Coordinates of C-alpha atoms in Angstrom, one line a residue:
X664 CA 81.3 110.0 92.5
X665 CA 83.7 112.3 90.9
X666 CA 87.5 111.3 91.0
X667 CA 90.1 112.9 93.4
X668 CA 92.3 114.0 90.2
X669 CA 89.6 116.1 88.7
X670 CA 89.1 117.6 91.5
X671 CA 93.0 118.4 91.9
X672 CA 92.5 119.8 88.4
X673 CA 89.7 121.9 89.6
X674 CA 91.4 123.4 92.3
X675 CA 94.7 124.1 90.5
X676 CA 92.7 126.0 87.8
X677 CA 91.0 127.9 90.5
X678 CA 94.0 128.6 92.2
X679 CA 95.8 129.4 89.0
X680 CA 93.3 132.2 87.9
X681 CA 93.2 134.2 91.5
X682 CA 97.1 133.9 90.9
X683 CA 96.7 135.6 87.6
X684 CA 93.5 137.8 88.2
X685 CA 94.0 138.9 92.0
X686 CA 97.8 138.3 93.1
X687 CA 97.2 141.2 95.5
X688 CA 94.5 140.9 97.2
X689 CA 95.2 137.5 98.5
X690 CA 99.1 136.7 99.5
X691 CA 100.6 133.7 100.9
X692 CA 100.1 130.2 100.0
X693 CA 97.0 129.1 102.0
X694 CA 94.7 132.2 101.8
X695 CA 94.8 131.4 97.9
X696 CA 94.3 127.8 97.9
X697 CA 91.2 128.0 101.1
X698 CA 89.4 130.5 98.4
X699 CA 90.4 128.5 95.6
X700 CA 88.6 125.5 97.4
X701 CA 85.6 127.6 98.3
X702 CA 84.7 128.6 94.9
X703 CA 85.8 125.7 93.3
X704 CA 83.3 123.7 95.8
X705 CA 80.5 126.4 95.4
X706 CA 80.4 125.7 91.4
X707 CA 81.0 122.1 91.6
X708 CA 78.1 121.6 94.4
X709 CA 76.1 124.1 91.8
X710 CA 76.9 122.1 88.7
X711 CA 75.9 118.6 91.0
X712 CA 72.6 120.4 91.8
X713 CA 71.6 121.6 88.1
X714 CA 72.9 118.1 87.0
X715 CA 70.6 116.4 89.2
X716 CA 67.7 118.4 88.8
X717 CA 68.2 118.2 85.1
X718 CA 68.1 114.1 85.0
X719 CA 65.6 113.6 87.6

């Protein structure tokens, strides 16, 4: 399973890059992080797929 600290990771880079990209568009703390965590999910439940389907 993959560790909680790279998911941390994850999420701060996600979070860090709609702070840079998109300040705008999404404002105050928890609208940034709840879209950070939805994308950040989406491409790590993506990446899980193509790396299973890949090995099996």
């Amino acid at each position: 399973m993959i560790s909680l600290p790279f998911i941390t990771l994850i999420l701060l880079t996600g979070y860090c890059i709609l702070d840079k990209k998109a300040p705008k568009q999404v404002d105050g703390y928890f609208p940034k992080f709840a879209i950070a965590f939805m994308v950040t999910f989406t491409i790590l439940n993506e990446a899980i797929d193509l790396l299973y389907t890949i090995l099996h």
